[in-house]
Amino acid sequence: MTQAPGSQAPQQLFDRRTLAARRARRRADAMFLHQMARDEVEDRLSLVNRTFTAPAVVCPFPEVWDGFAPGAKVVQDDDVLALEAGAHDVVIHAMSLHWANDPVGQLIQCRRALKEDGLLLVVLLGGQTLRELRAAMAEAETIVMGGLSPRIAPMGEIRDLGGLLQRAGFALPVADLVPLTAEYRDLTHLIHDLRGMGETNALAQRLKRPAPRALFQLADHIYREHFANAEGRLPATFELVCLTGWSPSDSQQKPLRPGSAQMRLADALKVPESKL
């Protein structure tokens, strides 16, 4: 899209160059969330009464999807997706939509890549992810630095994320979630894992200077005081949100128009009709 003379480009929430650098330092032993996302996708596809022959996967780490399906096209989650229009009967968008500066635009590109009545399946991190870390860091930063700075990316709640499918033009949208909890020895152990999966701070407005050690020491103390379990370990919540939608087709079921019902609800349920 050509930018009008004198106009300013929209502000970006995420610094994609920094995100790429963070992801380049990934470790194979820290990729459990991405592997769980793949397992979730495979389980859900096994429940769909259809054989898919032209799959595509949008993801940050192609190695996680090795051997996923014969002939599957695996593409990077760039701002512009390398997907051919109408070429796929299923598109998987895996563990990257929560880093998108334009999530609706990503979904629209996926819809355009689908054949008629093709399936989109998205897995991303949801709003309750790292809720304990957010709380501990916010309290510690207020005490140590006198205010808050952008440290942990905002993530959408399931209700809002489901609405993105409708905005992108998908039919029969469904959103549900899979809550997960991991346990860590201390805050350093948790941050080490987040770095190993490429999920550390890439916000465009993040502070560029190093944080003082005292900040993380206090955050560890607060985390432990409020959230430690009986064994003294620190639980960390992760929330996998799963979105499914279908590219529109005349063969799909359509909701009845208002007023078209042939029977009253009370009659269908065989109960007296309420006068309230």
Short mmCIF file of C-alpha atoms in Angstrom, two decimals:
data_model
loop_
_atom_site.label_atom_id
_atom_site.label_comp_id
_atom_site.label_asym_id
_atom_site.label_seq_id
_atom_site.Cartn_x
_atom_site.Cartn_y
_atom_site.Cartn_z
CA MET A 1 0.00 0.00 0.00
CA THR A 2 1.38 3.42 -0.95
CA GLN A 3 1.68 5.87 1.90
CA ALA A 4 0.20 9.33 1.28
CA PRO A 5 2.77 12.18 1.15
CA GLY A 6 3.26 13.75 4.56
CA SER A 7 1.37 10.98 6.37
CA GLN A 8 2.88 8.90 9.15
CA ALA A 9 3.02 5.12 9.17
CA PRO A 10 0.87 3.58 11.91
CA GLN A 11 2.78 2.92 15.11
CA GLN A 12 3.86 -0.68 15.45
CA LEU A 13 3.26 -2.50 18.73
CA PHE A 14 6.08 -4.99 18.15
CA ASP A 15 9.62 -4.55 16.88
CA ARG A 16 9.84 -7.35 14.32
CA ARG A 17 13.61 -7.08 13.96
CA THR A 18 14.10 -7.53 17.69
CA LEU A 19 11.58 -10.40 17.67
CA ALA A 20 13.60 -12.16 14.96
CA ALA A 21 16.77 -11.75 17.03
CA ARG A 22 15.02 -13.16 20.11
CA ARG A 23 13.77 -16.14 18.14
CA ALA A 24 17.20 -16.84 16.67
CA ARG A 25 18.44 -17.70 20.18
CA ARG A 26 15.85 -20.44 20.71
CA ARG A 27 16.80 -23.72 22.35
CA ALA A 28 15.35 -27.09 21.42
CA ASP A 29 14.84 -28.04 25.08
CA ALA A 30 12.63 -24.99 25.70
CA MET A 31 10.14 -25.50 22.86
CA PHE A 32 7.52 -27.38 24.85
CA LEU A 33 4.75 -24.82 24.21
CA HIS A 34 5.30 -25.01 20.45
CA GLN A 35 5.28 -28.80 20.56
CA MET A 36 2.06 -28.76 22.59
CA ALA A 37 0.54 -26.43 20.00
CA ARG A 38 1.40 -28.93 17.27
CA ASP A 39 -0.09 -31.79 19.32
CA GLU A 40 -3.27 -29.74 19.82
CA VAL A 41 -3.53 -29.05 16.09
CA GLU A 42 -3.08 -32.73 15.20
CA ASP A 43 -5.71 -33.78 17.75
CA ARG A 44 -8.23 -31.28 16.42
CA LEU A 45 -7.64 -32.15 12.78
CA SER A 46 -8.17 -35.83 13.61
CA LEU A 47 -11.70 -34.94 14.77
CA VAL A 48 -12.63 -33.23 11.50
CA ASN A 49 -14.47 -35.57 9.14
CA ARG A 50 -12.44 -34.55 6.12
CA THR A 51 -9.17 -35.43 4.40
CA PHE A 52 -6.95 -32.42 3.76
CA THR A 53 -4.59 -32.65 0.80
CA ALA A 54 -3.11 -29.15 0.50
CA PRO A 55 -2.12 -27.92 3.99
CA ALA A 56 -0.12 -24.80 4.86
CA VAL A 57 1.48 -23.86 8.17
CA VAL A 58 2.34 -20.31 9.24
CA CYS A 59 4.81 -20.43 12.12
CA PRO A 60 8.01 -18.93 13.55
CA PHE A 61 9.91 -22.22 13.90
CA PRO A 62 9.60 -24.54 10.86
CA GLU A 63 11.52 -27.36 12.57
CA VAL A 64 8.62 -27.89 15.00
CA TRP A 65 6.43 -28.86 12.02
CA ASP A 66 8.81 -31.30 10.32
CA GLY A 67 6.82 -34.30 9.09
CA PHE A 68 3.47 -32.68 9.95
CA ALA A 69 1.74 -33.68 6.70
CA PRO A 70 2.92 -34.80 3.24
CA GLY A 71 3.41 -31.80 0.99
CA ALA A 72 2.60 -29.22 3.66
CA LYS A 73 3.83 -25.73 2.82
CA VAL A 74 5.51 -24.10 5.83
CA VAL A 75 5.97 -20.32 5.73
CA GLN A 76 7.36 -17.72 8.11
CA ASP A 77 4.93 -15.48 10.01
CA ASP A 78 5.98 -12.32 8.17
CA ASP A 79 3.77 -9.26 7.81
CA VAL A 80 3.06 -10.47 4.26
CA LEU A 81 2.56 -14.23 4.19
CA ALA A 82 4.08 -16.23 1.33
CA LEU A 83 0.81 -18.00 0.56
CA GLU A 84 -0.80 -18.35 -2.87
CA ALA A 85 -4.45 -17.32 -3.13
CA GLY A 86 -6.93 -20.22 -3.07
CA ALA A 87 -4.20 -22.86 -2.91
CA HIS A 88 -4.90 -24.61 0.40
CA ASP A 89 -7.74 -26.56 1.98
CA VAL A 90 -6.39 -26.02 5.51
CA VAL A 91 -4.15 -23.29 6.95
CA ILE A 92 -2.56 -23.61 10.40
CA HIS A 93 -1.42 -20.34 12.02
CA ALA A 94 0.68 -21.53 14.92
CA MET A 95 2.07 -19.66 17.95
CA SER A 96 2.65 -16.33 16.25
CA LEU A 97 -0.59 -14.33 16.02
CA HIS A 98 0.07 -12.85 19.49
CA TRP A 99 3.17 -11.17 17.95
CA ALA A 100 1.33 -9.72 14.93
CA ASN A 101 1.11 -5.97 14.50
CA ASP A 102 -1.98 -6.54 12.34
CA PRO A 103 -3.69 -9.76 13.53
CA VAL A 104 -6.83 -9.20 11.43
CA GLY A 105 -4.64 -8.67 8.37
CA GLN A 106 -2.89 -11.97 9.08
CA LEU A 107 -6.23 -13.77 9.25
CA ILE A 108 -7.48 -12.14 6.05
CA GLN A 109 -4.35 -13.34 4.26
CA CYS A 110 -5.04 -16.86 5.54
CA ARG A 111 -8.65 -16.69 4.31
CA ARG A 112 -7.52 -15.62 0.86
CA ALA A 113 -5.08 -18.55 0.78
CA LEU A 114 -7.91 -21.02 1.45
CA LYS A 115 -10.06 -22.76 -1.09
CA GLU A 116 -13.81 -22.48 -0.71
CA ASP A 117 -14.94 -24.17 2.53
CA GLY A 118 -11.32 -24.46 3.68
CA LEU A 119 -10.38 -24.64 7.35
CA LEU A 120 -8.30 -22.19 9.36
CA LEU A 121 -6.90 -23.38 12.70
CA VAL A 122 -5.03 -20.84 14.86
CA VAL A 123 -3.14 -21.50 18.10
CA LEU A 124 -1.77 -18.55 20.05
CA LEU A 125 -1.03 -17.44 23.59
CA GLY A 126 -4.03 -15.94 25.40
CA GLY A 127 -4.61 -13.22 27.97
CA GLN A 128 -3.95 -15.19 31.16
CA THR A 129 -0.48 -16.22 29.99
CA LEU A 130 2.22 -15.31 32.55
CA ARG A 131 -0.31 -13.61 34.81
CA GLU A 132 1.85 -14.35 37.87
CA LEU A 133 4.95 -12.87 36.26
CA ARG A 134 3.04 -9.77 35.16
CA ALA A 135 1.80 -9.14 38.70
CA ALA A 136 5.21 -9.68 40.33
CA MET A 137 7.08 -7.55 37.80
CA ALA A 138 4.55 -4.71 38.00
CA GLU A 139 4.77 -4.52 41.80
CA ALA A 140 8.55 -4.78 41.81
CA GLU A 141 9.02 -2.17 39.10
CA THR A 142 6.74 0.29 40.88
CA ILE A 143 8.87 -0.04 44.02
CA VAL A 144 12.33 -0.10 42.43
CA MET A 145 11.86 2.26 39.47
CA GLY A 146 8.90 4.37 40.54
CA GLY A 147 6.61 3.36 37.68
CA LEU A 148 5.79 0.78 35.02
CA SER A 149 7.35 0.19 31.61
CA PRO A 150 6.30 -2.11 28.74
CA ARG A 151 7.86 -5.45 29.69
CA ILE A 152 5.38 -8.22 28.83
CA ALA A 153 3.36 -8.14 25.61
CA PRO A 154 -0.40 -7.70 25.96
CA MET A 155 -2.34 -10.77 24.86
CA GLY A 156 -5.96 -10.99 23.82
CA GLU A 157 -8.77 -12.52 25.84
CA ILE A 158 -10.62 -15.39 24.23
CA ARG A 159 -13.81 -13.36 23.64
CA ASP A 160 -11.91 -10.70 21.70
CA LEU A 161 -9.81 -13.19 19.79
CA GLY A 162 -12.89 -15.05 18.60
CA GLY A 163 -14.22 -11.77 17.22
CA LEU A 164 -11.14 -11.42 15.01
CA LEU A 165 -12.32 -14.38 12.92
CA GLN A 166 -15.60 -12.64 12.13
CA ARG A 167 -13.81 -9.41 11.27
CA ALA A 168 -11.59 -11.36 8.87
CA GLY A 169 -14.63 -12.85 7.10
CA PHE A 170 -14.58 -16.43 8.38
CA ALA A 171 -17.73 -18.51 8.71
CA LEU A 172 -18.66 -20.73 11.67
CA PRO A 173 -16.04 -19.22 14.04
CA VAL A 174 -15.18 -21.06 17.26
CA ALA A 175 -12.76 -20.07 20.05
CA ASP A 176 -11.72 -22.18 23.02
CA LEU A 177 -8.67 -22.47 25.25
CA VAL A 178 -6.28 -24.95 26.82
CA PRO A 179 -4.89 -23.80 30.20
CA LEU A 180 -1.41 -25.03 31.11
CA THR A 181 0.82 -24.60 34.15
CA ALA A 182 4.59 -25.07 34.29
CA GLU A 183 6.69 -24.97 37.46
CA TYR A 184 10.07 -23.30 37.94
CA ARG A 185 12.77 -23.18 40.61
CA ASP A 186 12.91 -19.39 40.55
CA LEU A 187 12.35 -16.35 38.35
CA THR A 188 15.70 -16.82 36.60
CA HIS A 189 14.67 -20.34 35.58
CA LEU A 190 11.39 -19.03 34.09
CA ILE A 191 13.07 -16.21 32.16
CA HIS A 192 15.67 -18.68 30.87
CA ASP A 193 12.86 -20.80 29.41
CA LEU A 194 11.09 -17.80 27.88
CA ARG A 195 14.32 -16.78 26.17
CA GLY A 196 14.78 -20.34 24.95
CA MET A 197 11.40 -20.29 23.19
CA GLY A 198 11.83 -16.79 21.73
CA GLU A 199 9.02 -15.29 23.81
CA THR A 200 10.80 -12.42 25.60
CA ASN A 201 10.14 -8.70 25.29
CA ALA A 202 10.00 -7.41 21.70
CA LEU A 203 7.66 -4.47 22.32
CA ALA A 204 8.56 -1.45 20.22
CA GLN A 205 8.21 0.87 23.23
CA ARG A 206 10.23 -1.28 25.64
CA LEU A 207 13.01 0.31 27.69
CA LYS A 208 16.28 -0.09 25.81
CA ARG A 209 18.56 0.14 28.86
CA PRO A 210 19.31 -2.90 31.07
CA ALA A 211 17.09 -3.32 34.13
CA PRO A 212 18.81 -3.22 37.54
CA ARG A 213 19.45 -6.56 39.22
CA ALA A 214 17.45 -5.38 42.24
CA LEU A 215 14.29 -5.34 40.10
CA PHE A 216 14.47 -9.07 39.35
CA GLN A 217 15.53 -9.93 42.89
CA LEU A 218 12.47 -8.17 44.30
CA ALA A 219 10.20 -9.64 41.58
CA ASP A 220 11.41 -13.12 42.52
CA HIS A 221 10.62 -12.42 46.18
CA ILE A 222 7.12 -11.10 45.35
CA TYR A 223 6.43 -14.00 42.96
CA ARG A 224 7.44 -16.48 45.63
CA GLU A 225 5.47 -14.73 48.37
CA HIS A 226 2.20 -14.62 46.42
CA PHE A 227 2.31 -17.64 44.12
CA ALA A 228 4.77 -20.33 45.30
CA ASN A 229 3.24 -23.77 45.75
CA ALA A 230 3.66 -26.10 48.73
CA GLU A 231 6.96 -27.40 47.31
CA GLY A 232 8.35 -23.86 47.02
CA ARG A 233 8.28 -23.85 43.22
CA LEU A 234 6.90 -21.01 41.11
CA PRO A 235 3.90 -21.85 38.89
CA ALA A 236 3.62 -20.07 35.54
CA THR A 237 0.30 -19.99 33.69
CA PHE A 238 0.25 -20.40 29.92
CA GLU A 239 -2.99 -20.23 27.97
CA LEU A 240 -3.24 -21.72 24.49
CA VAL A 241 -6.19 -20.19 22.64
CA CYS A 242 -7.47 -22.20 19.67
CA LEU A 243 -9.48 -20.48 16.94
CA THR A 244 -11.20 -22.26 14.07
CA GLY A 245 -13.11 -20.84 11.14
CA TRP A 246 -14.06 -21.78 7.60
CA SER A 247 -13.72 -19.84 4.38
CA PRO A 248 -17.24 -19.00 3.20
CA SER A 249 -19.10 -21.45 0.97
CA ASP A 250 -22.70 -21.74 -0.23
CA SER A 251 -22.72 -25.34 1.01
CA GLN A 252 -22.24 -24.34 4.65
CA GLN A 253 -25.05 -24.22 7.17
CA LYS A 254 -26.53 -20.75 7.56
CA PRO A 255 -28.25 -19.32 10.66
CA LEU A 256 -32.00 -18.91 10.29
CA ARG A 257 -33.18 -15.37 9.73
CA PRO A 258 -35.02 -13.76 12.68
CA GLY A 259 -38.72 -14.67 12.75
CA SER A 260 -38.40 -17.73 10.54
CA ALA A 261 -38.96 -20.33 13.27
CA GLN A 262 -41.96 -22.63 12.69
CA MET A 263 -42.45 -23.56 16.36
CA ARG A 264 -42.40 -21.67 19.65
CA LEU A 265 -39.54 -22.56 22.01
CA ALA A 266 -42.04 -23.44 24.76
CA ASP A 267 -43.77 -25.93 22.45
CA ALA A 268 -40.47 -27.50 21.44
CA LEU A 269 -39.47 -27.96 25.06
CA LYS A 270 -43.01 -29.05 26.05
CA VAL A 271 -43.17 -26.60 28.94
CA PRO A 272 -45.72 -23.90 29.81
CA GLU A 273 -44.93 -20.54 28.23
CA SER A 274 -43.81 -17.91 30.74
CA LYS A 275 -46.02 -14.82 31.01
CA LEU A 276 -43.16 -12.64 32.34
#
